Amino acid sequence: MTLLTVEDLTIDFPRPGGRSGGATRPVRGVTLTVEPGQTLGVVGETGCGKTLTGLAVLGLLPPAAQARGSIRLDGRELLGAPPSQLRAVRGGAIAMVFQNPATAFDPVRPLRTQFERVIRRHRGGSREQARARAAELLAEVELHDTDRVLGSYPHQLSGGMLQRAMIALALSCEPRLVIADEATSALDVTVAQQVRRLLLRLQHAHGFGVLFVTHNLGEARDLCDRVAVLYAGEVVETGPVEDVFTAPAHPYTKALLAAVPTVDDDGAPLASLPGEVPADVLAVTGCVFANRCRQAADLCRSTPPPARTLPGGRSALCHFADPEVAA
Amino acid sequence: MIPDTPHTPDTFDVSGVPAVLRVQDLVVAYGQHRAVDGVGFRIAPGESYAVVGESGCGKTTLARTVLGLLRPAAGEVALEGVRLDQARGRDLRALRQRVQIVFQNPFAALNPRMTVARLVDEPLRLAQPDLTAAARAEAVSALLTSVGLADRFLGRRPHELSGGQCQRVAIARALAMDPVLLVLDEPTSALDVSVQAQVLNLLADLRQHRGLAYLLISHDLGVVRRLADRIGVMRAGRLVEEGPTQQVLHEPAADYTRALIAAVPGRGRAALMGGPEAGDEAGSGAAGGPAPGDGARADPSAKPAPAPASGAAAVPASELSAPSSIGSSQ
Ligand SMILES: Nc1ncnc2c1ncn2[C@@H]1O[C@H](COP(=O)(O)OP(=O)(O)OP(=O)(O)O)[C@@H](O)[C@H]1O
Ligand SMILES: Nc1ncnc2c1ncn2[C@@H]1O[C@H](COP(=O)(O)OP(=O)(O)O)[C@@H](O)[C@H]1O
Ligand code: SF4
Ligand SMILES: [Mg+2]
Ligand SMILES: [Mg+2]
C-alpha cells in the first residue's frame, strides 16, 4: 500500500502576507505519492512551494494557511485531523530533518536531555534505558564518542555532527516516513556527501520512505527513486529520477537541467531561463510557464495544460510533453 | 592612478607584465590563530583564479586581505606590482579602488533606500569626481546595460528587484570603480539555478570584454569549472594544490582535492555509494589524518570559537575603509 498520498493539495493564504507580491495560492493541486522504503524528491526553485508541501504533510503549516485536498498516510486522512492526532503522527510515523539542525535542539541543554525526553515519550522506560537507546541511535548515525556527544550542547558540535544527531533523533521514533527539507544545504560539500550516504544506508536498514525536498538537482538524482519537479506551486513533471534527468519531458525541467554548471561540461554558455514566475499566477489564463517557454504556442496561452500521462510511470503538465534525451 | 610606491622586482613575469595580484607567504592571524598561513599565488591580467575549500579554511580572510581590509601578520600582497600591505592613507585608498568585491548575498550588499540609478552613481562619483552630472547619467546607463539591465530599472529599489537583478546591480557598482580585479565571494550561491546561469554567463562575458581579472571564491566546483582558469585548493589556511582548472579537476594531485571532487553530487546513486569515502570521520573527529569536513569542530569539549580578539594581529582596519568600497562595511 502506498505510504503517503498527497492528492490535489492546494494551499491558500487568504490575507496576503509574506514577501511582496507573494502568491496567495502558493501550492496548487499538488499530487504526489511516496511508496514504502522509497524516496521521492521534490525539486524546484525558490518559492515554488516545496517547503509548504512538506509542512502540510507534517501538519505544521502557518496558522494563516488554508489547505485543501487530501493527505493520507497508510490510507488515513491527515488533512483536517485534530492537532493531538497530528502531534502523535509527528512523533511517531513521520519524522523530520531540516536544514538548520541547530534549531532542532534546545541551545541551553545538553543533547542527552532531549534524546531522553523524545525516547521516553515514544517508548516509555527508565532514564537509563533511554540513555542506552540514545547511544545506540548515535552509533547508527556514526557518531561514535556517544558519551561526549550526548554531554555536549548544540553549539559545541559541528554542523555535520549536529545534522547526524538530528537524524538520530528522527530515527528514535522509528518513523515510516522521513521528511527532509534541504537537509544538507547548510553543510560543507564533503560533509553533505557523508550525510547523503548516511541517509541511504539508514533507509536500507530501516525501510522508511523519504520525502526529500531540495533545490540541488544533483543531490536529488543521487538520493531519489522518483522526483517531482515543482514550478509556481504545481507539479510540472514527475517520474523515475534517472528518466526525468536523462530525458526530461517538460520544457521547464529541460531548462532547469540545462542551467546547471557541471564539473565536466564543455564551457559553452549555460542555457539560462529568461524571465520570471508571473507575479500573479492566478491571473494567468493558460500555462503558467508560457511567458518563459521556448515552445509556447497559442494553445498554451489560452488553455491550461492537462497533466499528461507518459509511458514509464511519468507525467508532465504540458500540452506538448515529450521526453527528450538531454543534450 | 597607481600610487607612487616602489615596485618590487619579482612582481613581473617574463613578459614584463606585472601580475594583477601577487600574494606571497601571506599570513593573516586572528590573535594566535592563523586563518591564512603561508599562502602564495599570482593572478595575471585578465586571468580568473579560483580559491576553493570548505567553510572556515580562510577564503574570506584571504579576500579581505586582498581588499586591504585586513593587515597581514607576514608576507606580501601586491596589486599591479605595488605593495598593498605597506600602503597607507591616500595611496591605500587609491589601491583599494582597483579591487572590488561582489558578495554572496546581493540584498545585503545594497542600500534598500537607494534607487538603482543612485546605487550605481555613488561609486562612479568617487571613481570619477570630475564627470558632469549628464556624463555620469550616461555612464550609469552604460554600466547597467553592460550587466544586462535596461533603463527601466533605473528608478527601482532593491526590494523591487529579483536576486539576479540585485546581483547585476552589485556587479555594475563594482565595475563603476573601474577595477582591475574583481573578488567574487560565492557570487551565485544565494541564487536559483536558472538565475545563477544568467549571472555566470554575464561574468564570463564581462571578463572577455573588459579584460578583468577575477579572484573567485566558491565551494561549487561546477561554478569554478565555468569561471576559472586556475584553481588553488585551500585547506586550514594553506594551499594544498594549485594548477590549471582542467588539470586540477581531472587529475587532482592532493587527496583533499579528490575528496572535494568526489563530493560533487549528481552522478547517480551508484556513484554516491561506490565512490571513495570522502574522509568520513564523523565520530569524535580529529582522527588524525587529513580528512576534510566534519572534523572542524568535532571536539565537544572545545570552547566556542573566540570572538574577534581586540588587539589581534589582523586589524579589521576600519580606518582603512574608504566609503567607496562596496560593502566594505560588511
Ligand atoms: N574575527 C575573527 N576572529 C577570530 N577568528 C576568526 C575571525 N574571522 C574568522 N576567523 C577564523 O578564521 C578561519 C577562517 O575564517 P574565514 O571566514 O576566512 O573562512 P572561510 O573559508 O571563508 O569560511 P566560510 O566559507 O564559512 O565563510 C576560521 O577558522 C574562522 O573561525
Ligand atoms: N506565511 C506565508 N504567507 C504568505 N505566503 C507565504 C507564506 N509562506 C510561504 N509563502 C509563499 O509561498 C510560496 C512557496 O513558499 P515555500 O514553500 O516556502 O517555497 P520553497 O520552495 O522555497 O520552500 C512563496 O511564494 C512564498 O512567498
Ligand atoms: S504547455 Fe506550452 S507553454 Fe506550457 S510548458 Fe508546455 S509548451 Fe510550454
Ligand atoms: Mg524551502
Ligand atoms: Mg566565507
XYZ file of C-alpha atoms and ligand atoms in Angstrom:
725
model
C 0.000 0.000 0.000
C 1.188 3.493 -0.808
C 2.786 5.092 2.247
C 1.980 8.713 1.568
C -0.563 10.104 -0.841
C -0.892 13.822 -1.364
C -3.814 14.471 -3.636
C -4.773 17.754 -5.192
C -3.256 19.743 -2.339
C -3.961 23.454 -2.557
C -2.726 25.974 -0.003
C -4.181 29.445 0.271
C -3.116 32.442 2.276
C -6.382 34.406 2.266
C -4.820 37.575 3.623
C -1.773 38.392 1.570
C 1.359 38.305 3.642
C 4.950 37.308 3.383
C 7.162 38.674 0.671
C 5.964 41.443 -1.591
C 3.939 40.110 -4.453
C 3.841 36.747 -2.682
C 1.395 34.315 -4.159
C -1.861 33.958 -2.335
C -2.089 30.374 -3.557
C 1.476 29.116 -3.357
C 0.551 25.436 -3.760
C -1.978 24.484 -6.427
C -3.283 20.998 -6.934
C -0.157 19.112 -5.945
C -0.403 15.345 -6.211
C 2.437 13.114 -5.000
C 2.975 9.623 -3.692
C 5.720 8.016 -1.633
C 5.937 4.221 -1.605
C 7.260 2.409 1.457
C 11.041 2.426 1.547
C 11.289 4.746 -1.450
C 12.494 8.311 -1.790
C 10.541 10.949 -3.638
C 12.499 14.096 -4.444
C 10.669 17.402 -4.518
C 12.739 19.873 -6.509
C 12.333 23.355 -7.916
C 13.474 26.932 -7.444
C 12.844 29.394 -4.623
C 9.255 29.889 -3.725
C 7.842 27.060 -5.817
C 6.112 25.502 -2.814
C 8.408 22.679 -1.747
C 8.602 23.580 1.923
C 4.914 24.337 2.276
C 4.087 20.947 0.776
C 6.319 19.235 3.333
C 4.898 21.303 6.167
C 1.355 20.414 5.114
C 2.182 16.710 5.425
C 3.592 17.376 8.887
C 0.540 19.395 9.880
C 2.844 22.323 10.557
C 1.560 24.965 8.153
C 1.475 28.520 9.485
C -1.885 29.336 11.102
C -2.858 31.711 8.295
C -2.606 28.951 5.698
C -5.691 27.118 4.469
C -5.075 23.733 2.930
C -7.477 21.570 0.978
C -7.216 18.318 -0.893
C -6.141 15.123 0.777
C -3.025 13.931 2.616
C -3.120 10.256 3.540
C -0.600 8.231 5.465
C -1.248 4.498 5.089
C -4.667 5.477 3.826
C -5.563 7.574 6.873
C -6.508 11.171 6.249
C -4.241 13.715 7.930
C -5.582 16.924 6.445
C -8.019 18.399 8.923
C -7.149 15.829 11.596
C -7.173 17.193 15.173
C -3.892 18.705 16.402
C -3.394 15.995 19.025
C -3.544 13.312 16.373
C -1.109 15.227 14.165
C 1.298 15.607 17.068
C 1.185 11.873 17.610
C 1.880 11.256 13.943
C 4.849 13.671 14.014
C 6.422 11.969 17.000
C 5.636 8.555 15.563
C 5.112 7.592 11.962
C 6.551 10.774 10.461
C 9.872 12.346 11.396
C 11.517 15.446 10.046
C 15.043 16.572 9.258
C 15.534 20.222 8.429
C 18.229 22.466 7.036
C 19.343 24.002 10.272
C 19.904 21.270 12.852
C 20.794 23.833 15.494
C 17.167 24.923 15.710
C 16.036 21.345 16.375
C 17.862 21.256 19.687
C 17.412 23.296 22.809
C 20.512 25.500 22.933
C 20.751 25.558 26.734
C 20.550 21.823 27.383
C 22.915 19.011 26.532
C 21.729 16.704 23.772
C 21.183 13.931 26.309
C 18.183 15.694 27.865
C 16.431 15.973 24.572
C 17.144 12.423 23.477
C 15.851 11.102 26.790
C 12.676 13.111 26.546
C 11.888 12.055 22.982
C 12.768 8.406 23.537
C 10.812 8.061 26.751
C 7.820 9.751 25.216
C 7.944 7.342 22.316
C 8.619 4.044 24.088
C 8.488 4.781 27.817
C 11.050 3.075 30.039
C 13.556 4.372 32.511
C 16.052 7.150 32.022
C 18.835 4.574 31.899
C 17.094 2.659 29.149
C 16.581 5.890 27.229
C 20.281 6.665 27.553
C 21.266 3.270 26.259
C 18.892 3.717 23.347
C 20.300 7.184 22.621
C 23.787 5.711 22.469
C 22.567 3.057 20.033
C 20.971 5.676 17.833
C 24.089 7.825 17.770
C 26.171 4.820 16.817
C 23.760 4.223 13.957
C 24.395 7.689 12.582
C 28.098 7.029 13.000
C 28.640 9.366 15.917
C 30.904 7.194 17.947
C 32.032 9.017 21.023
C 28.473 8.875 22.259
C 29.050 9.934 25.852
C 30.800 13.090 24.842
C 28.273 13.876 22.132
C 25.338 13.382 24.478
C 27.003 15.578 27.066
C 27.535 18.367 24.546
C 25.482 21.463 23.936
C 24.419 22.061 20.335
C 26.919 24.887 19.773
C 29.777 22.567 20.689
C 29.156 20.314 17.717
C 29.950 20.953 14.074
C 27.093 21.350 11.607
C 27.656 17.868 10.252
C 27.656 16.248 13.696
C 24.525 18.124 14.646
C 22.778 17.050 11.466
C 23.684 13.434 12.267
C 22.316 13.919 15.773
C 19.093 15.313 14.335
C 18.806 12.260 12.093
C 19.359 10.052 15.144
C 16.584 11.897 16.945
C 14.355 11.359 13.917
C 15.139 7.622 13.976
C 14.245 7.391 17.645
C 10.546 7.285 16.842
C 11.027 4.530 14.251
C 9.360 6.555 11.515
C 7.797 5.087 8.397
C 8.234 8.405 6.603
C 11.035 10.956 6.934
C 10.528 14.450 5.584
C 13.870 16.077 4.860
C 13.939 19.747 3.789
C 17.279 20.997 2.452
C 18.889 18.598 4.905
C 22.385 19.103 3.522
C 22.169 22.655 2.202
C 23.901 24.304 5.137
C 26.721 21.773 5.236
C 30.111 21.784 3.616
C 30.325 19.759 0.429
C 32.159 16.747 1.824
C 30.017 16.688 4.939
C 26.888 16.934 2.797
C 28.092 13.909 0.869
C 28.588 11.955 4.102
C 25.088 12.843 5.242
C 23.613 11.713 1.912
C 25.370 8.373 2.245
C 24.185 8.042 5.794
C 20.580 8.662 4.771
C 20.781 5.986 2.100
C 22.328 3.442 4.479
C 19.723 4.120 7.130
C 16.958 3.827 4.606
C 18.268 0.438 3.506
C 18.472 -0.684 7.106
C 15.102 0.618 8.293
C 12.978 0.794 5.181
C 11.419 4.200 5.806
C 10.128 6.274 2.938
C 11.560 9.744 2.375
C 10.072 12.945 1.046
C 13.271 14.724 0.093
C 12.938 18.455 -0.524
C 15.951 20.066 -2.177
C 16.910 22.775 -4.613
C 20.002 20.751 -5.542
C 19.223 18.704 -8.627
C 22.391 16.634 -8.391
C 21.560 15.641 -4.872
C 18.042 14.631 -5.915
C 19.493 12.440 -8.623
C 21.758 10.644 -6.160
C 19.189 10.031 -3.461
C 15.780 9.664 -5.025
C 13.858 6.907 -6.733
C 11.306 9.292 -8.177
C 11.246 13.017 -8.490
C 8.543 15.682 -8.679
C 9.517 18.989 -10.266
C 7.563 21.942 -8.909
C 7.060 25.231 -10.691
C 4.979 28.080 -9.297
C 3.106 25.774 -6.935
C 2.358 22.949 -9.357
C 3.976 19.611 -10.092
C 5.021 20.109 -13.699
C 6.752 16.772 -14.114
C 7.110 13.547 -12.223
C 8.709 10.185 -12.885
C 11.633 7.873 -12.084
C 14.594 10.100 -11.335
C 17.004 8.770 -13.965
C 14.357 9.008 -16.687
C 13.442 12.556 -15.779
C 17.073 13.616 -15.620
C 18.230 11.936 -18.804
C 15.116 12.624 -20.877
C 13.097 15.451 -19.320
C 9.596 15.818 -20.739
C 8.550 19.277 -19.550
C 10.183 22.401 -21.025
C 10.841 23.747 -17.520
C 12.663 20.584 -16.448
C 14.688 20.761 -19.645
C 15.643 24.381 -18.993
C 16.467 23.744 -15.349
C 18.772 20.841 -16.126
C 20.490 22.784 -18.896
C 21.235 25.634 -16.477
C 23.292 23.575 -14.021
C 27.031 24.079 -14.392
C 28.842 20.781 -14.029
C 32.426 19.809 -13.448
C 32.647 18.002 -16.774
C 30.843 20.386 -19.097
C 32.453 21.972 -22.119
C 32.295 25.606 -21.051
C 29.745 26.668 -23.666
C 27.400 29.349 -22.316
C 24.827 27.880 -19.979
C 21.302 27.827 -21.273
C 19.691 30.342 -18.982
C 15.999 30.680 -18.451
C 14.891 34.243 -19.125
C 12.048 35.959 -17.307
C 10.357 35.188 -14.037
C 7.399 33.435 -12.498
C 4.326 35.631 -13.148
C 3.619 37.923 -10.207
C 0.006 36.754 -10.051
C -0.232 33.163 -11.186
C -3.972 33.118 -10.573
C -4.430 35.744 -13.291
C -2.754 33.563 -15.916
C -5.280 32.048 -18.297
C -3.183 29.350 -19.963
C 0.040 27.615 -18.974
C 1.840 29.368 -16.105
C 5.190 28.672 -17.748
C 4.188 30.127 -21.127
C 5.896 33.510 -20.594
C 9.266 31.736 -20.313
C 8.736 28.727 -22.515
C 10.528 28.413 -25.828
C 7.896 26.006 -27.094
C 4.875 28.120 -26.149
C 2.131 28.119 -28.784
C -1.240 29.874 -28.951
C -2.910 26.913 -27.296
C -0.576 27.346 -24.295
C -1.639 30.952 -23.757
C -5.335 30.219 -23.900
C -5.720 26.835 -22.214
C -4.051 25.425 -19.100
C -2.291 22.178 -19.994
C -3.589 18.896 -18.560
C -1.343 16.532 -16.629
C -0.399 14.166 -19.418
C 0.434 10.617 -18.532
C 3.521 9.332 -20.305
C 4.881 5.801 -20.552
C 7.112 4.510 -17.771
C 5.227 5.930 -14.800
C 5.801 9.509 -15.868
C 3.627 12.538 -16.301
C 4.049 16.159 -17.334
C 1.859 19.224 -17.175
C 2.304 20.380 -20.753
C 0.340 20.348 -23.989
C 3.402 19.148 -25.839
C 5.144 16.989 -23.257
C 7.808 14.996 -24.980
C 10.609 13.154 -23.238
C 13.741 14.221 -24.960
C 17.200 12.986 -24.321
C 19.051 15.907 -22.788
C 21.851 17.309 -24.903
C 46.156 56.179 -10.790
C 48.565 53.820 -9.192
C 50.184 55.316 -6.132
C 53.812 56.121 -6.015
C 55.100 53.171 -4.045
C 58.152 51.286 -5.307
C 57.646 48.197 -7.413
C 59.128 45.014 -6.143
C 61.174 43.399 -8.881
C 59.724 39.915 -8.774
C 56.187 41.037 -9.440
C 56.919 40.911 -13.144
C 56.609 37.762 -15.146
C 58.892 37.018 -18.052
C 56.961 39.238 -20.412
C 57.448 42.215 -18.100
C 53.745 42.478 -17.299
C 53.184 42.780 -13.560
C 50.739 40.367 -12.045
C 47.412 41.990 -11.221
C 47.676 40.343 -7.861
C 50.658 38.743 -6.236
C 50.266 37.140 -2.854
C 53.375 35.734 -1.252
C 53.969 33.865 2.002
C 50.875 35.515 3.340
C 49.970 35.015 6.986
C 46.830 36.567 8.427
C 46.063 35.848 12.050
C 43.241 36.476 14.479
C 45.177 36.564 17.716
C 47.132 33.320 17.820
C 45.012 31.690 15.149
C 46.492 31.801 11.674
C 43.458 31.872 9.411
C 45.752 32.235 6.385
C 49.051 30.517 6.888
C 51.683 30.960 4.215
C 49.636 31.358 1.050
C 51.136 32.457 -2.255
C 49.760 32.783 -5.780
C 49.571 35.225 -8.677
C 46.820 36.369 -10.943
C 47.808 37.634 -14.384
C 45.902 40.455 -16.107
C 42.581 39.119 -17.356
C 43.051 35.838 -15.553
C 40.456 34.179 -13.358
C 41.759 32.379 -10.300
C 39.522 30.360 -8.018
C 40.115 29.541 -4.391
C 38.112 26.529 -3.320
C 37.846 24.965 0.073
C 35.436 24.388 2.870
C 33.961 26.700 5.383
C 36.484 28.117 7.805
C 39.503 27.358 5.628
C 40.385 31.036 5.296
C 38.907 32.102 1.969
C 37.096 35.169 3.219
C 40.059 36.209 5.320
C 42.206 35.971 2.200
C 39.706 38.038 0.230
C 39.511 40.712 2.913
C 43.268 40.968 2.983
C 43.420 41.361 -0.790
C 40.842 44.134 -0.431
C 43.102 45.908 2.035
C 40.639 45.432 4.890
C 42.917 43.246 6.989
C 46.619 43.709 7.626
C 48.746 40.614 7.164
C 50.900 39.407 10.036
C 53.536 38.451 7.489
C 54.049 38.184 3.759
C 53.148 40.390 0.842
C 50.143 41.429 -1.171
C 50.930 43.410 -4.297
C 48.444 44.892 -6.733
C 49.854 45.582 -10.177
C 53.272 45.464 -8.587
C 52.500 47.829 -5.734
C 52.634 46.595 -2.155
C 49.153 46.889 -0.725
C 50.250 45.702 2.702
C 52.669 48.620 3.030
C 50.441 51.321 1.614
C 48.801 53.875 3.899
C 46.308 56.690 3.683
C 45.616 58.075 0.258
C 47.800 55.521 -1.503
C 45.913 52.706 0.143
C 42.579 54.197 -0.832
C 43.685 54.557 -4.427
C 44.910 50.971 -4.487
C 41.741 49.704 -2.927
C 39.693 51.187 -5.726
C 41.470 48.833 -8.094
C 39.949 45.800 -6.365
C 36.225 45.468 -5.953
C 34.131 42.745 -4.409
C 30.813 41.119 -5.188
C 29.277 39.353 -2.231
C 27.168 36.266 -1.901
C 24.039 37.977 -0.665
C 23.034 40.627 -3.181
C 20.292 42.098 -0.989
C 22.542 42.726 1.971
C 25.072 44.494 -0.227
C 22.681 47.173 -1.469
C 21.226 50.095 0.448
C 17.477 49.392 0.395
C 16.545 53.082 0.221
C 18.512 53.922 -2.894
C 17.313 53.598 -6.446
C 19.313 51.559 -8.910
C 20.463 54.783 -10.563
C 21.827 56.151 -7.296
C 23.371 52.854 -6.305
C 25.488 52.894 -9.450
C 26.034 56.649 -9.446
C 27.517 56.582 -5.942
C 30.727 54.674 -6.724
C 31.013 56.450 -10.064
C 31.200 59.809 -8.276
C 34.071 58.517 -6.195
C 35.911 56.978 -9.100
C 35.466 59.944 -11.431
C 34.736 63.078 -9.405
C 35.229 65.331 -12.413
C 32.393 63.963 -14.519
C 29.397 66.201 -15.133
C 26.008 65.026 -13.982
C 24.964 64.384 -17.569
C 28.087 62.376 -18.309
C 27.546 60.368 -15.137
C 23.951 59.610 -16.034
C 25.147 58.329 -19.365
C 27.839 56.234 -17.698
C 25.326 54.776 -15.226
C 23.097 53.754 -18.073
C 26.028 52.211 -19.955
C 27.138 50.284 -16.875
C 23.656 48.917 -16.339
C 23.436 47.948 -19.994
C 26.713 46.076 -19.670
C 25.218 43.934 -16.913
C 22.029 43.397 -18.871
C 19.718 45.838 -17.098
C 17.620 48.179 -19.235
C 16.932 51.825 -18.310
C 13.514 50.920 -16.948
C 15.313 49.599 -13.840
C 16.873 52.987 -13.042
C 14.121 54.094 -10.669
C 13.666 50.803 -8.855
C 14.851 49.984 -5.374
C 16.406 46.681 -4.272
C 13.167 45.191 -2.943
C 11.668 45.660 -6.407
C 14.398 43.535 -7.966
C 14.920 39.786 -8.154
C 18.039 38.204 -6.647
C 19.716 38.011 -10.035
C 18.902 41.643 -10.803
C 20.309 42.714 -7.434
C 23.476 40.796 -8.160
C 23.716 42.572 -11.524
C 23.422 45.941 -9.781
C 26.152 44.901 -7.345
C 28.350 43.964 -10.293
C 27.613 47.289 -12.034
C 28.612 49.131 -8.846
C 31.869 47.227 -8.751
C 32.541 47.978 -12.421
C 31.889 51.685 -11.826
C 35.151 51.825 -9.884
C 36.972 50.572 -12.980
C 38.769 47.805 -11.106
C 41.488 45.560 -12.488
C 40.489 42.780 -10.141
C 37.054 41.643 -9.066
C 36.785 39.497 -5.956
C 33.752 37.247 -6.285
C 32.888 35.725 -2.918
C 30.381 32.943 -3.621
C 28.743 35.247 -6.182
C 25.937 32.886 -7.135
C 25.393 30.636 -4.153
C 22.368 32.613 -2.981
C 20.769 32.444 -6.412
C 18.452 29.944 -8.028
C 19.879 27.659 -10.691
C 18.333 29.496 -13.627
C 19.388 32.897 -12.275
C 22.832 31.569 -11.460
C 23.222 30.591 -15.111
C 22.451 34.170 -16.169
C 24.965 35.650 -13.736
C 27.666 33.117 -14.658
C 27.219 33.908 -18.341
C 27.402 37.625 -17.546
C 30.594 37.207 -15.528
C 32.189 35.178 -18.326
C 31.225 37.899 -20.841
C 32.480 40.786 -18.729
C 35.844 39.203 -18.322
C 36.162 38.698 -22.032
C 35.126 42.226 -22.912
C 36.837 44.173 -20.172
C 39.939 42.141 -19.537
C 39.048 41.974 -15.847
C 40.855 39.570 -13.568
C 38.830 37.550 -11.062
C 39.588 36.124 -7.685
C 36.696 33.714 -7.320
C 35.792 32.108 -4.027
C 33.440 29.202 -4.292
C 32.638 25.791 -2.955
C 30.817 24.808 -6.143
C 33.224 23.104 -8.493
C 30.746 23.402 -11.370
C 30.831 27.183 -10.994
C 34.613 27.111 -10.730
C 34.864 24.977 -13.855
C 32.913 27.706 -15.690
C 34.718 30.769 -14.490
C 38.273 29.926 -13.515
C 41.471 29.440 -15.496
C 43.337 28.185 -12.469
C 42.365 26.782 -9.101
C 44.008 26.943 -5.709
C 42.668 24.395 -3.251
C 42.770 25.734 0.275
C 42.642 23.814 3.477
C 43.196 25.058 7.016
C 44.807 28.295 5.843
C 47.134 26.735 3.274
C 47.043 25.976 -0.432
C 47.271 22.220 -0.777
C 47.131 22.187 -4.558
C 47.246 24.642 -7.411
C 47.014 24.315 -11.162
C 45.021 24.887 -14.333
C 41.317 24.210 -13.813
C 41.113 21.211 -16.132
C 44.158 19.605 -14.616
C 43.074 20.053 -11.029
C 39.581 18.773 -11.750
C 40.607 15.837 -13.920
C 43.955 14.849 -12.442
C 43.836 16.065 -8.853
C 47.092 15.558 -7.027
C 46.022 16.076 -3.424
C 43.785 13.658 -1.518
C 41.802 16.595 -0.290
C 41.100 17.773 -3.835
C 39.982 14.268 -4.736
C 37.612 14.266 -1.783
C 36.135 17.605 -2.849
C 35.569 16.327 -6.374
C 34.080 13.056 -5.145
C 31.627 15.057 -3.041
C 30.031 16.774 -6.039
C 26.536 15.293 -6.242
C 24.682 14.356 -9.393
C 26.385 11.232 -10.695
C 23.641 8.921 -9.510
C 23.160 6.614 -6.583
C 25.735 4.043 -7.629
C 28.426 6.709 -7.729
C 27.304 8.104 -4.386
C 27.630 4.777 -2.638
C 30.543 3.488 -4.685
C 32.870 6.482 -4.712
C 35.812 6.926 -2.385
C 34.880 7.775 1.172
C 35.317 11.494 1.489
C 37.202 11.155 4.729
C 34.262 10.067 6.792
C 35.265 10.774 10.323
C 32.102 11.963 11.874
C 32.690 10.259 15.166
C 34.929 12.041 17.544
C 36.668 13.823 14.711
C 40.328 14.662 14.959
C 41.044 11.097 13.879
C 44.496 12.219 12.938
C 44.604 12.039 9.158
C 43.880 14.962 6.886
C 40.222 14.212 6.364
C 38.078 17.086 5.237
C 34.950 18.447 6.635
C 33.317 17.306 9.729
C 36.344 17.385 11.961
C 36.266 21.153 12.077
C 34.555 21.445 15.412
C 34.397 17.821 16.301
C 35.691 18.137 19.817
C 32.702 18.599 22.049
C 34.924 19.777 24.851
C 36.165 22.586 22.647
C 35.079 26.053 23.538
C 33.168 28.092 21.007
C 35.400 29.942 18.576
C 36.874 33.007 20.238
C 35.298 36.300 19.447
C 37.350 38.628 17.282
C 40.115 39.493 19.685
C 40.849 43.114 20.220
C 44.465 43.855 19.537
C 44.600 40.898 17.179
C 47.284 40.976 14.556
C 44.718 41.189 11.799
C 43.425 44.681 12.320
C 39.946 44.927 10.875
C 41.251 48.234 9.719
C 38.094 50.276 9.766
C 40.112 53.429 9.441
C 41.321 51.978 6.183
C 37.847 51.600 4.740
C 37.058 54.139 2.118
C 33.306 54.501 1.723
C 33.867 53.841 -1.945
C 34.381 50.164 -1.446
C 31.189 48.270 -1.999
C 30.033 46.531 1.099
C 33.265 47.183 2.922
C 31.184 47.782 5.983
C 30.104 44.144 5.976
N 37.115 37.794 13.520
C 37.624 36.572 13.766
N 38.171 36.258 14.971
C 38.675 35.028 15.209
N 38.693 34.044 14.281
C 38.183 34.297 13.077
C 37.601 35.565 12.749
N 37.156 35.518 11.458
C 37.436 34.280 11.016
N 38.046 33.561 11.982
C 38.514 32.189 11.845
O 39.417 32.153 10.784
C 39.253 30.989 9.997
C 38.987 31.363 8.562
O 37.783 32.143 8.503
P 37.155 32.620 7.139
O 35.860 33.230 7.468
O 38.119 33.422 6.441
O 36.923 31.203 6.392
P 36.027 30.864 5.107
O 36.743 29.747 4.450
O 35.768 31.972 4.270
O 34.700 30.320 5.802
P 33.193 30.380 5.276
O 33.171 29.655 3.983
O 32.441 29.707 6.361
O 32.854 31.820 5.195
C 38.146 30.213 10.652
O 38.715 29.203 11.464
C 37.419 31.244 11.477
O 36.803 30.646 12.585
N 3.354 32.566 5.705
C 3.211 32.844 4.403
N 2.326 33.799 3.996
C 2.164 34.071 2.670
N 2.869 33.477 1.680
C 3.772 32.529 2.027
C 3.994 32.159 3.391
N 4.951 31.186 3.425
C 5.313 30.980 2.132
N 4.606 31.782 1.298
C 4.745 31.833 -0.152
O 4.588 30.552 -0.672
C 5.456 30.323 -1.767
C 6.182 28.997 -1.544
O 6.908 29.027 -0.318
P 7.825 27.838 0.146
O 7.062 26.583 0.126
O 8.448 28.253 1.412
O 8.899 27.785 -1.049
P 10.265 26.911 -1.178
O 10.035 26.088 -2.402
O 11.333 27.904 -1.394
O 10.481 26.143 0.007
C 6.306 31.566 -1.881
O 5.796 32.386 -2.912
C 6.150 32.245 -0.550
O 6.281 33.641 -0.671
S 2.040 23.936 -22.158
Fe 3.028 25.166 -23.703
S 3.894 26.917 -22.572
Fe 3.381 25.347 -21.084
S 5.263 24.212 -20.837
Fe 4.097 23.124 -22.405
S 4.815 24.007 -24.313
Fe 5.498 25.383 -22.715
Mg 12.197 25.972 1.277
Mg 33.444 32.825 3.640
